[in-house]
PDB file of C-alpha atoms in Angstrom:
ATOM      1  CA  MET A1470       0.000   0.000   0.000  1.00  0.00           C
ATOM      2  CA  ARG A1471       1.091   3.565  -0.736  1.00  0.00           C
ATOM      3  CA  LEU A1472      -0.055   5.746   2.170  1.00  0.00           C
ATOM      4  CA  PHE A1473       0.250   9.252   3.502  1.00  0.00           C
ATOM      5  CA  ALA A1474      -0.981  11.076   6.589  1.00  0.00           C
ATOM      6  CA  ALA A1475      -2.162  14.610   5.994  1.00  0.00           C
ATOM      7  CA  LEU A1476      -4.147  17.609   7.085  1.00  0.00           C
ATOM      8  CA  VAL A1477      -7.007  17.989   4.621  1.00  0.00           C
ATOM      9  CA  PRO A1478      -8.374  21.521   4.309  1.00  0.00           C
ATOM     10  CA  PRO A1479     -12.127  21.922   4.791  1.00  0.00           C
ATOM     11  CA  PRO A1480     -14.346  22.745   1.792  1.00  0.00           C
ATOM     12  CA  GLU A1481     -14.329  26.504   2.490  1.00  0.00           C
ATOM     13  CA  ALA A1482     -10.507  26.632   2.445  1.00  0.00           C
ATOM     14  CA  VAL A1483     -10.403  24.584  -0.777  1.00  0.00           C
ATOM     15  CA  ALA A1484     -13.037  26.839  -2.380  1.00  0.00           C
ATOM     16  CA  ASP A1485     -11.099  29.967  -1.397  1.00  0.00           C
ATOM     17  CA  LEU A1486      -7.866  28.681  -2.929  1.00  0.00           C
ATOM     18  CA  GLU A1487      -9.724  27.509  -6.046  1.00  0.00           C
ATOM     19  CA  GLU A1488     -11.285  30.965  -6.445  1.00  0.00           C
ATOM     20  CA  PHE A1489      -7.805  32.480  -6.286  1.00  0.00           C
ATOM     21  CA  LEU A1490      -6.235  30.003  -8.738  1.00  0.00           C
ATOM     22  CA  THR A1491      -8.985  29.477 -11.338  1.00  0.00           C
ATOM     23  CA  PRO A1492      -8.536  32.699 -13.356  1.00  0.00           C
ATOM     24  CA  ARG A1493      -4.748  32.268 -13.286  1.00  0.00           C
ATOM     25  CA  ARG A1494      -4.344  28.616 -14.331  1.00  0.00           C
ATOM     26  CA  ALA A1495      -4.531  29.282 -18.080  1.00  0.00           C
ATOM     27  CA  ALA A1496      -1.388  31.429 -17.809  1.00  0.00           C
ATOM     28  CA  ALA A1497       0.872  28.394 -17.261  1.00  0.00           C
ATOM     29  CA  ASP A1498       1.169  24.926 -18.717  1.00  0.00           C
ATOM     30  CA  PHE A1499       1.609  23.248 -15.337  1.00  0.00           C
ATOM     31  CA  ARG A1500       0.093  19.975 -14.182  1.00  0.00           C
ATOM     32  CA  TRP A1501      -2.404  21.519 -11.767  1.00  0.00           C
ATOM     33  CA  ALA A1502      -3.390  19.468  -8.735  1.00  0.00           C
ATOM     34  CA  PRO A1503      -7.111  18.718  -8.562  1.00  0.00           C
ATOM     35  CA  ALA A1504      -8.840  20.494  -5.685  1.00  0.00           C
ATOM     36  CA  GLU A1505     -10.326  17.247  -4.371  1.00  0.00           C
ATOM     37  CA  GLN A1506      -6.777  16.040  -3.685  1.00  0.00           C
ATOM     38  CA  PHE A1507      -5.503  19.129  -1.838  1.00  0.00           C
ATOM     39  CA  HIS A1508      -3.712  18.113   1.366  1.00  0.00           C
ATOM     40  CA  VAL A1509      -0.759  18.974   3.606  1.00  0.00           C
ATOM     41  CA  THR A1510       1.399  15.841   3.893  1.00  0.00           C
ATOM     42  CA  LEU A1511       2.720  15.022   7.367  1.00  0.00           C
ATOM     43  CA  ALA A1512       4.161  11.558   6.597  1.00  0.00           C
ATOM     44  CA  PHE A1513       4.561   9.540   3.404  1.00  0.00           C
ATOM     45  CA  VAL A1514       5.006   5.761   3.186  1.00  0.00           C
ATOM     46  CA  ALA A1515       5.744   4.509  -0.339  1.00  0.00           C
ATOM     47  CA  ASP A1516       5.233   0.813   0.380  1.00  0.00           C
ATOM     48  CA  ALA A1517       3.336  -0.453   3.425  1.00  0.00           C
ATOM     49  CA  ALA A1518       2.362  -4.009   4.253  1.00  0.00           C
ATOM     50  CA  GLU A1519      -1.285  -4.087   5.341  1.00  0.00           C
ATOM     51  CA  SER A1520      -0.463  -5.443   8.805  1.00  0.00           C
ATOM     52  CA  ARG A1521       2.071  -2.642   9.403  1.00  0.00           C
ATOM     53  CA  ALA A1522      -0.397  -0.041   8.125  1.00  0.00           C
ATOM     54  CA  ASP A1523      -3.029  -1.375  10.557  1.00  0.00           C
ATOM     55  CA  GLU A1524      -0.525  -1.085  13.405  1.00  0.00           C
ATOM     56  CA  TRP A1525       0.198   2.530  12.381  1.00  0.00           C
ATOM     57  CA  LEU A1526      -3.525   3.320  12.484  1.00  0.00           C
ATOM     58  CA  GLU A1527      -3.695   1.802  15.978  1.00  0.00           C
ATOM     59  CA  ARG A1528      -0.715   3.881  17.208  1.00  0.00           C
ATOM     60  CA  LEU A1529      -1.798   7.224  15.743  1.00  0.00           C
ATOM     61  CA  PRO A1530      -4.528   8.224  18.255  1.00  0.00           C
ATOM     62  CA  GLU A1531      -2.116   7.951  21.188  1.00  0.00           C
ATOM     63  CA  ALA A1532       0.665   9.675  19.211  1.00  0.00           C
ATOM     64  CA  LEU A1533      -1.558  12.640  18.270  1.00  0.00           C
ATOM     65  CA  GLU A1534      -3.348  13.044  21.604  1.00  0.00           C
ATOM     66  CA  PRO A1535      -0.721  15.345  23.220  1.00  0.00           C
ATOM     67  CA  VAL A1536      -0.591  17.684  20.209  1.00  0.00           C
ATOM     68  CA  PRO A1537      -2.776  20.757  20.736  1.00  0.00           C
ATOM     69  CA  VAL A1538      -5.334  21.748  18.122  1.00  0.00           C
ATOM     70  CA  VAL A1539      -4.311  24.991  16.438  1.00  0.00           C
ATOM     71  CA  ARG A1540      -5.819  27.013  13.647  1.00  0.00           C
ATOM     72  CA  VAL A1541      -4.022  26.868  10.309  1.00  0.00           C
ATOM     73  CA  ARG A1542      -4.395  28.514   6.937  1.00  0.00           C
ATOM     74  CA  LEU A1543      -2.885  28.276   3.485  1.00  0.00           C
ATOM     75  CA  ALA A1544      -0.755  31.331   2.838  1.00  0.00           C
ATOM     76  CA  GLY A1545       2.258  32.423   0.840  1.00  0.00           C
ATOM     77  CA  PRO A1546       4.446  30.683  -1.737  1.00  0.00           C
ATOM     78  CA  VAL A1547       6.604  27.582  -1.748  1.00  0.00           C
ATOM     79  CA  ALA A1548       8.654  26.365  -4.739  1.00  0.00           C
ATOM     80  CA  PHE A1549      10.709  23.170  -4.702  1.00  0.00           C
ATOM     81  CA  PRO A1550      13.648  23.060  -5.013  1.00  0.00           C
ATOM     82  CA  ASP A1551      13.654  26.842  -5.608  1.00  0.00           C
ATOM     83  CA  PRO A1552      11.887  29.471  -7.776  1.00  0.00           C
ATOM     84  CA  ALA A1553      14.605  29.449 -10.466  1.00  0.00           C
ATOM     85  CA  ARG A1554      14.202  25.749 -11.255  1.00  0.00           C
ATOM     86  CA  ALA A1555      10.965  24.647  -9.636  1.00  0.00           C
ATOM     87  CA  ARG A1556       9.433  21.218 -10.096  1.00  0.00           C
ATOM     88  CA  VAL A1557       6.654  21.894  -7.550  1.00  0.00           C
ATOM     89  CA  LEU A1558       4.625  25.028  -6.819  1.00  0.00           C
ATOM     90  CA  ALA A1559       2.747  25.130  -3.526  1.00  0.00           C
ATOM     91  CA  THR A1560       1.157  27.338  -0.918  1.00  0.00           C
ATOM     92  CA  GLY A1561       2.695  27.521   2.505  1.00  0.00           C
ATOM     93  CA  VAL A1562       0.825  26.794   5.736  1.00  0.00           C
ATOM     94  CA  ASP A1563       0.614  29.211   8.665  1.00  0.00           C
ATOM     95  CA  ALA A1564      -0.268  28.014  12.176  1.00  0.00           C
ATOM     96  CA  GLU A1565      -1.345  29.911  15.262  1.00  0.00           C
ATOM     97  CA  ASP A1566       0.976  28.169  17.707  1.00  0.00           C
ATOM     98  CA  GLU A1567      -0.049  27.942  21.332  1.00  0.00           C
ATOM     99  CA  ALA A1568       3.025  29.235  23.213  1.00  0.00           C
ATOM    100  CA  ALA A1569       6.137  31.222  22.461  1.00  0.00           C
ATOM    101  CA  GLY A1570       9.249  29.091  22.742  1.00  0.00           C
ATOM    102  CA  ALA A1571       7.397  25.786  22.310  1.00  0.00           C
ATOM    103  CA  GLU A1572       8.118  23.512  19.364  1.00  0.00           C
ATOM    104  CA  PRO A1573       5.831  24.674  16.544  1.00  0.00           C
ATOM    105  CA  VAL A1574       2.729  22.485  16.314  1.00  0.00           C
ATOM    106  CA  LEU A1575       2.884  21.450  12.649  1.00  0.00           C
ATOM    107  CA  PRO A1576       6.450  20.060  12.830  1.00  0.00           C
ATOM    108  CA  ARG A1577       5.500  18.319  16.098  1.00  0.00           C
ATOM    109  CA  LEU A1578       2.422  16.820  14.429  1.00  0.00           C
ATOM    110  CA  ALA A1579       4.538  15.593  11.504  1.00  0.00           C
ATOM    111  CA  ARG A1580       7.220  14.190  13.833  1.00  0.00           C
ATOM    112  CA  ARG A1581       4.713  12.291  15.970  1.00  0.00           C
ATOM    113  CA  THR A1582       2.921  10.953  12.888  1.00  0.00           C
ATOM    114  CA  ARG A1583       6.213   9.784  11.357  1.00  0.00           C
ATOM    115  CA  THR A1584       7.441   8.282  14.631  1.00  0.00           C
ATOM    116  CA  ALA A1585       4.242   6.231  14.972  1.00  0.00           C
ATOM    117  CA  ALA A1586       4.802   4.915  11.438  1.00  0.00           C
ATOM    118  CA  VAL A1587       8.440   3.976  12.121  1.00  0.00           C
ATOM    119  CA  ARG A1588       7.501   2.249  15.394  1.00  0.00           C
ATOM    120  CA  SER A1589       4.984   0.241  13.360  1.00  0.00           C
ATOM    121  CA  GLY A1590       7.781  -1.005  11.109  1.00  0.00           C
ATOM    122  CA  LEU A1591       7.077   1.312   8.187  1.00  0.00           C
ATOM    123  CA  GLU A1592       9.702   3.170   6.178  1.00  0.00           C
ATOM    124  CA  VAL A1593       8.817   6.860   6.043  1.00  0.00           C
ATOM    125  CA  ASP A1594      10.077   9.338   3.454  1.00  0.00           C
ATOM    126  CA  GLY A1595      12.847  11.091   5.343  1.00  0.00           C
ATOM    127  CA  GLN A1596      12.713  14.501   3.711  1.00  0.00           C
ATOM    128  CA  ARG A1597      12.742  17.540   5.978  1.00  0.00           C
ATOM    129  CA  PHE A1598       9.200  18.620   6.848  1.00  0.00           C
ATOM    130  CA  ARG A1599       8.140  21.922   5.343  1.00  0.00           C
ATOM    131  CA  PRO A1600       4.375  22.423   5.588  1.00  0.00           C
ATOM    132  CA  HIS A1601       2.885  23.086   2.151  1.00  0.00           C
ATOM    133  CA  LEU A1602       0.002  22.218  -0.128  1.00  0.00           C
ATOM    134  CA  THR A1603       1.046  21.344  -3.683  1.00  0.00           C
ATOM    135  CA  ILE A1604      -0.962  23.206  -6.308  1.00  0.00           C
ATOM    136  CA  ALA A1605       1.074  22.348  -9.429  1.00  0.00           C
ATOM    137  CA  ARG A1606       3.911  20.240 -10.761  1.00  0.00           C
ATOM    138  CA  MET A1607       6.180  21.044 -13.690  1.00  0.00           C
ATOM    139  CA  ARG A1608       7.278  18.631 -16.393  1.00  0.00           C
ATOM    140  CA  ARG A1609      10.807  20.073 -16.233  1.00  0.00           C
ATOM    141  CA  PRO A1610      12.576  22.631 -14.000  1.00  0.00           C
ATOM    142  CA  THR A1611      10.804  25.950 -14.516  1.00  0.00           C
ATOM    143  CA  GLU A1612      11.365  29.576 -13.481  1.00  0.00           C
ATOM    144  CA  VAL A1613       8.368  30.480 -11.277  1.00  0.00           C
ATOM    145  CA  SER A1614       9.361  33.789  -9.635  1.00  0.00           C
ATOM    146  CA  ASP A1615       6.229  35.505 -10.986  1.00  0.00           C
ATOM    147  CA  TRP A1616       4.075  32.778  -9.439  1.00  0.00           C
ATOM    148  CA  VAL A1617       5.951  33.092  -6.142  1.00  0.00           C
ATOM    149  CA  ARG A1618       5.226  36.842  -6.104  1.00  0.00           C
ATOM    150  CA  LEU A1619       1.570  36.153  -6.917  1.00  0.00           C
ATOM    151  CA  LEU A1620       1.188  33.502  -4.200  1.00  0.00           C
ATOM    152  CA  ASP A1621       2.878  35.857  -1.748  1.00  0.00           C
ATOM    153  CA  THR A1622      -0.401  37.820  -1.816  1.00  0.00           C
ATOM    154  CA  TYR A1623      -2.562  34.794  -0.942  1.00  0.00           C
ATOM    155  CA  GLU A1624      -3.952  34.176   2.553  1.00  0.00           C
ATOM    156  CA  GLY A1625      -6.751  31.658   2.932  1.00  0.00           C
ATOM    157  CA  PRO A1626      -9.260  31.283   5.761  1.00  0.00           C
ATOM    158  CA  TRP A1627      -8.255  29.795   9.108  1.00  0.00           C
ATOM    159  CA  TRP A1628      -9.462  26.333  10.141  1.00  0.00           C
ATOM    160  CA  PRO A1629      -8.759  24.028  13.120  1.00  0.00           C
ATOM    161  CA  ALA A1630      -6.157  21.321  12.482  1.00  0.00           C
ATOM    162  CA  ASP A1631      -8.153  18.876  14.591  1.00  0.00           C
ATOM    163  CA  ARG A1632      -7.752  15.636  12.601  1.00  0.00           C
ATOM    164  CA  VAL A1633      -5.227  13.805  10.500  1.00  0.00           C
ATOM    165  CA  ALA A1634      -6.396  11.789   7.511  1.00  0.00           C
ATOM    166  CA  VAL A1635      -4.583   8.618   6.510  1.00  0.00           C
ATOM    167  CA  VAL A1636      -4.966   8.234   2.760  1.00  0.00           C
ATOM    168  CA  ALA A1637      -4.220   5.366   0.390  1.00  0.00           C
ATOM    169  CA  SER A1638      -2.898   6.569  -2.956  1.00  0.00           C
ATOM    170  CA  HIS A1639      -3.725   4.249  -5.859  1.00  0.00           C
ATOM    171  CA  LEU A1640      -1.377   5.203  -8.694  1.00  0.00           C
ATOM    172  CA  GLY A1641      -2.889   5.574 -12.162  1.00  0.00           C
ATOM    173  CA  GLU A1642      -6.455   4.823 -11.048  1.00  0.00           C
ATOM    174  CA  GLY A1643      -7.774   8.394 -11.088  1.00  0.00           C
ATOM    175  CA  PRO A1644      -8.911  10.635 -13.954  1.00  0.00           C
ATOM    176  CA  ARG A1645      -6.288  11.133 -16.704  1.00  0.00           C
ATOM    177  CA  GLY A1646      -3.989   8.576 -15.090  1.00  0.00           C
ATOM    178  CA  ARG A1647      -3.620  10.524 -11.846  1.00  0.00           C
ATOM    179  CA  PRO A1648      -3.601   8.765  -8.479  1.00  0.00           C
ATOM    180  CA  ARG A1649      -6.932   7.982  -6.870  1.00  0.00           C
ATOM    181  CA  HIS A1650      -6.989   8.939  -3.179  1.00  0.00           C
ATOM    182  CA  GLU A1651      -8.999   6.956  -0.651  1.00  0.00           C
ATOM    183  CA  THR A1652      -9.239   8.113   2.971  1.00  0.00           C
ATOM    184  CA  VAL A1653      -8.822   4.996   5.124  1.00  0.00           C
ATOM    185  CA  ALA A1654      -8.970   6.717   8.529  1.00  0.00           C
ATOM    186  CA  GLU A1655      -9.364  10.071  10.238  1.00  0.00           C
ATOM    187  CA  VAL A1656      -7.579  10.397  13.560  1.00  0.00           C
ATOM    188  CA  PRO A1657      -8.414  13.218  15.991  1.00  0.00           C
ATOM    189  CA  VAL A1658      -5.655  15.543  17.191  1.00  0.00           C
ATOM    190  CA  GLY A1659      -5.505  16.586  20.821  1.00  0.00           C
ATOM    191  CA  THR A1660      -7.444  15.322  23.813  1.00  0.00           C
TER     192      THR A1660
END
């Protein structure tokens, strides 16, 4: 199984971002992410045995219980690896963290989600966590500075990050050969 754990924005946040992007999409020949697949990945597992995935789902509630619920929003630009030769264009994610000096909540949420996966015997993608929501992919490295400046003006509505979705990604089974996403569990955050 190919799985990821993610924050999934509520319909109003998706609609707001879609309203911002829709009139601008025709200006670039990017592979735009479909709105129904918008998510903020916390942990990615490329190949999970079903028994290990079940164990991860059992561990997640306890792992996420100590993490406080904070409000988040999509805001600002992200380009990977950088704006001069981007392969991915994304929005950033802001969080209203609970206390100055404490570990920021989103990295803590990602760390606890990943740790639960590793303790379940799963191999997690080890890339550094940078909260973002992918809006487009490029076929080849592309200069996207104009898009970065445009996305710098975007701030979506706030919503509570109160649950983590665990999603199975079925490659090539969606429209136009895209992955089909299937939510297999939603795990509450906090007590």
